[in-house]
XYZ file of C-alpha atoms in Angstrom:
283
model
C 24.826 102.938 -1.013
C 25.058 103.455 2.749
C 28.214 102.890 4.769
C 26.659 99.848 6.471
C 25.944 98.235 3.087
C 29.518 98.926 1.947
C 30.913 97.297 5.092
C 28.624 94.292 4.623
C 29.749 93.939 1.017
C 33.414 94.118 2.051
C 32.958 91.387 4.665
C 31.011 89.291 2.167
C 33.920 89.484 -0.274
C 36.283 88.435 2.505
C 34.128 85.512 3.617
C 35.845 82.836 1.428
C 39.245 83.841 2.812
C 37.937 83.929 6.385
C 36.341 80.518 5.936
C 39.547 79.038 4.547
C 41.575 80.637 7.351
C 39.188 79.246 9.959
C 39.295 75.725 8.540
C 43.066 75.594 8.062
C 44.279 77.482 11.146
C 41.711 78.370 13.807
C 39.986 74.991 13.858
C 43.263 72.980 14.085
C 44.531 75.270 16.864
C 41.304 74.763 18.811
C 41.658 70.996 18.367
C 45.258 71.208 19.618
C 44.137 73.073 22.742
C 41.401 70.526 23.466
C 43.707 67.571 22.800
C 46.506 69.018 24.957
C 44.283 68.723 28.043
C 43.348 65.101 27.324
C 44.930 62.172 29.160
C 46.870 59.408 27.418
C 47.095 56.305 29.549
C 47.518 52.655 28.526
C 47.281 53.675 24.851
C 43.844 55.203 25.489
C 43.044 58.908 25.107
C 40.535 60.311 27.598
C 39.183 63.778 26.934
C 38.744 66.188 29.799
C 40.645 68.875 31.654
C 43.857 67.115 32.684
C 47.205 68.802 33.231
C 49.261 65.625 32.875
C 50.799 66.647 29.553
C 51.889 70.052 30.783
C 53.303 68.557 34.005
C 55.341 66.171 31.894
C 56.467 68.847 29.428
C 57.657 71.252 32.114
C 58.682 68.675 34.694
C 60.602 65.926 32.906
C 63.601 68.200 32.276
C 64.069 66.848 28.739
C 61.261 68.386 26.717
C 61.939 71.908 27.941
C 65.657 71.424 27.215
C 64.883 70.351 23.639
C 62.510 73.308 23.327
C 65.244 75.791 24.294
C 67.668 74.046 21.950
C 65.136 74.529 19.170
C 64.782 78.221 20.042
C 68.577 78.586 20.147
C 68.928 76.868 16.764
C 66.280 79.183 15.283
C 68.118 82.212 16.681
C 71.381 80.990 15.122
C 69.667 80.593 11.761
C 67.995 83.999 12.006
C 71.225 85.788 12.969
C 73.118 84.061 10.147
C 70.433 85.111 7.670
C 70.657 88.723 8.905
C 74.453 88.814 8.613
C 74.351 87.359 5.097
C 71.073 88.830 3.896
C 71.509 92.511 4.768
C 74.652 92.980 2.642
C 73.004 91.125 -0.235
C 69.938 93.377 0.011
C 72.198 96.455 0.032
C 73.973 95.224 -3.096
C 70.639 94.484 -4.797
C 69.472 98.009 -4.030
C 72.456 99.566 -5.800
C 72.789 97.006 -8.605
C 71.644 97.531 -12.182
C 68.298 96.008 -13.175
C 70.048 93.074 -14.846
C 72.397 92.527 -11.904
C 69.449 92.745 -9.516
C 67.624 90.093 -11.539
C 70.608 87.721 -11.374
C 70.982 88.232 -7.629
C 67.288 87.602 -7.143
C 67.560 84.390 -9.170
C 70.465 83.078 -7.064
C 68.674 83.963 -3.828
C 65.359 82.368 -4.785
C 66.752 79.350 -6.689
C 67.025 77.090 -3.575
C 63.245 77.330 -3.197
C 62.851 75.877 -6.693
C 64.703 72.675 -5.733
C 63.341 69.684 -3.846
C 64.262 69.649 -0.169
C 65.615 66.104 -0.534
C 67.850 67.148 -3.438
C 69.166 70.143 -1.485
C 70.060 68.091 1.573
C 71.645 65.288 -0.445
C 73.772 67.924 -2.188
C 74.938 69.254 1.177
C 75.755 65.707 2.305
C 77.961 65.308 -0.773
C 79.673 68.612 0.039
C 80.028 68.406 3.833
C 80.272 64.651 4.470
C 83.367 62.879 5.787
C 84.120 61.849 2.199
C 82.540 64.980 0.747
C 84.008 67.513 -1.619
C 85.397 69.806 1.094
C 87.085 67.118 3.201
C 88.479 65.245 0.187
C 89.900 68.443 -1.283
C 91.513 69.556 1.980
C 93.070 66.125 2.502
C 94.425 66.063 -1.048
C 96.038 69.451 -0.427
C 97.534 68.143 2.796
C 95.784 70.753 4.955
C 94.034 68.235 7.234
C 94.811 64.690 8.355
C 91.307 63.733 9.496
C 87.908 64.775 8.106
C 86.416 67.933 9.574
C 83.106 67.532 11.483
C 80.972 69.541 9.089
C 77.848 67.408 9.445
C 75.770 65.837 12.202
C 76.120 68.955 14.314
C 74.580 72.405 14.698
C 76.864 73.916 12.059
C 75.646 71.566 9.330
C 71.979 72.141 10.195
C 72.346 75.939 10.320
C 74.222 76.035 7.007
C 71.677 73.874 5.178
C 68.695 75.799 6.557
C 70.219 79.237 5.901
C 70.804 78.196 2.294
C 67.025 77.960 1.849
C 65.658 80.598 4.209
C 68.040 83.379 3.172
C 65.545 84.544 0.549
C 62.920 85.140 3.254
C 65.344 87.576 4.865
C 66.686 89.300 1.763
C 63.384 90.143 0.098
C 61.730 92.011 3.039
C 64.941 93.922 3.750
C 65.308 94.788 0.074
C 61.719 96.056 -0.019
C 62.353 98.258 3.020
C 65.591 99.604 1.526
C 63.835 100.439 -1.724
C 61.306 102.521 0.193
C 64.030 104.730 1.714
C 64.361 108.124 0.088
C 67.994 108.350 -1.140
C 67.987 112.096 -0.485
C 68.033 111.473 3.285
C 71.236 109.444 2.966
C 72.732 112.001 0.588
C 71.874 114.817 2.996
C 73.599 113.013 5.866
C 76.682 112.377 3.712
C 76.800 116.007 2.567
C 76.853 117.102 6.209
C 80.038 115.118 6.767
C 78.721 111.767 7.990
C 80.875 108.786 7.087
C 79.304 105.868 5.154
C 79.204 103.855 8.378
C 77.391 106.633 10.256
C 74.960 107.083 7.353
C 74.165 103.384 7.485
C 73.888 103.249 11.280
C 71.814 106.397 11.829
C 69.848 106.696 8.573
C 69.647 103.473 6.568
C 69.340 100.921 9.369
C 66.585 102.678 11.377
C 64.462 103.148 8.251
C 64.945 99.511 7.237
C 63.872 98.122 10.623
C 60.352 97.138 9.450
C 61.801 94.967 6.676
C 64.450 93.554 9.005
C 61.815 92.687 11.606
C 59.599 91.053 8.978
C 62.513 88.984 7.675
C 63.535 87.891 11.170
C 59.950 86.900 11.935
C 59.609 84.806 8.785
C 62.952 83.042 9.238
C 62.413 82.405 12.955
C 58.930 80.978 12.430
C 60.073 78.714 9.605
C 63.136 77.601 11.578
C 61.058 76.668 14.627
C 59.071 74.221 12.508
C 61.807 72.821 10.263
C 61.984 69.023 10.432
C 63.585 67.210 7.516
C 66.829 69.196 7.316
C 67.794 68.600 10.990
C 66.999 64.898 10.516
C 69.338 64.594 7.515
C 72.052 67.099 8.420
C 71.988 66.610 12.191
C 71.266 62.904 12.438
C 70.677 61.881 16.044
C 73.023 64.577 17.325
C 70.726 67.589 16.788
C 67.299 66.976 18.297
C 64.604 69.627 17.839
C 61.083 69.875 19.184
C 59.423 69.092 15.801
C 61.520 65.888 15.690
C 60.366 64.994 19.219
C 56.731 65.718 18.346
C 56.986 63.485 15.289
C 58.495 60.679 17.361
C 55.784 60.978 20.037
C 53.031 60.784 17.415
C 54.563 58.180 15.118
C 55.975 55.741 17.670
C 53.927 56.348 20.816
C 50.625 57.567 19.295
C 50.500 60.069 22.143
C 48.540 62.868 20.494
C 47.810 64.778 23.753
C 51.533 65.142 24.602
C 52.312 66.126 21.009
C 49.554 68.742 21.156
C 51.013 70.295 24.314
C 54.458 70.469 22.679
C 52.950 72.019 19.551
C 51.360 74.730 21.660
C 54.812 75.461 23.091
C 56.015 76.101 19.541
C 53.024 78.349 18.881
C 53.741 80.302 22.067
C 57.358 80.918 21.018
C 56.227 81.966 17.552
C 53.604 84.295 19.058
C 56.268 85.931 21.246
C 58.411 86.490 18.159
C 55.482 88.046 16.289
C 54.799 90.435 19.187
C 58.468 91.450 19.319
C 58.506 91.980 15.556
C 55.373 94.135 15.761
C 57.002 96.304 18.420
C 60.152 96.723 16.304
C 58.137 97.657 13.204
C 56.135 100.180 15.205
C 59.363 101.674 16.560
C 60.740 101.833 13.010
C 57.689 103.697 11.706
C 57.885 106.185 14.578
C 61.574 106.714 13.881
């Protein structure tokens, strides 16, 4: 069999996946681009090449502010997942097979629960009459309930609870690929555990760290239900604004332009992650 026939056979085997990918991603993105240049006036959508939606998005001063708040919230969630997930991945790497299995179960278990159930549980824990506030008041430590919900803290905590697994697993995979002899060699030459981690372990785990940050950031940029429940009307994100524009105003062109803003931020994160992974492989 010639090389050309082998390449044709490989592409033929990939054709179902490519078709599915085109129908579920490329085609919707193309429709978003076309719709974003349409005009919505008097409840009528007119297709063409209009810049009205982009003028409104970048000129009203509100949409761009909500966009940056969404980016900031996603960064908070990603940083929190890194600070919590890296130590957990390090412990999993050194744990026994049984201990590793239990840790994996606790990390993945939030994904096995309904999103409504998870958020209702956090409401019962963080609410004004929740477990934490009631306990602290009974102990006499506080006089008034702590503001643990309907703010950025409550949203970040509830989202990190779910997305932590998307950070731990890539980092754990990268740590498992590190040859322990390199760390042992550095330690035998007099390097402290902190220096071994900083100059040996961390650089070699950068691909997994970058992959985890990319996954968490992308998921956080599109999260909708958790900010609605845990943030109420006090934490407004771009997905919430897009939903409102579509559901209440039926303004699909404006919603399409906002959606492309999300895609642009996600694309920038993917490019940054690719650069970090490339740097990690070179290191």
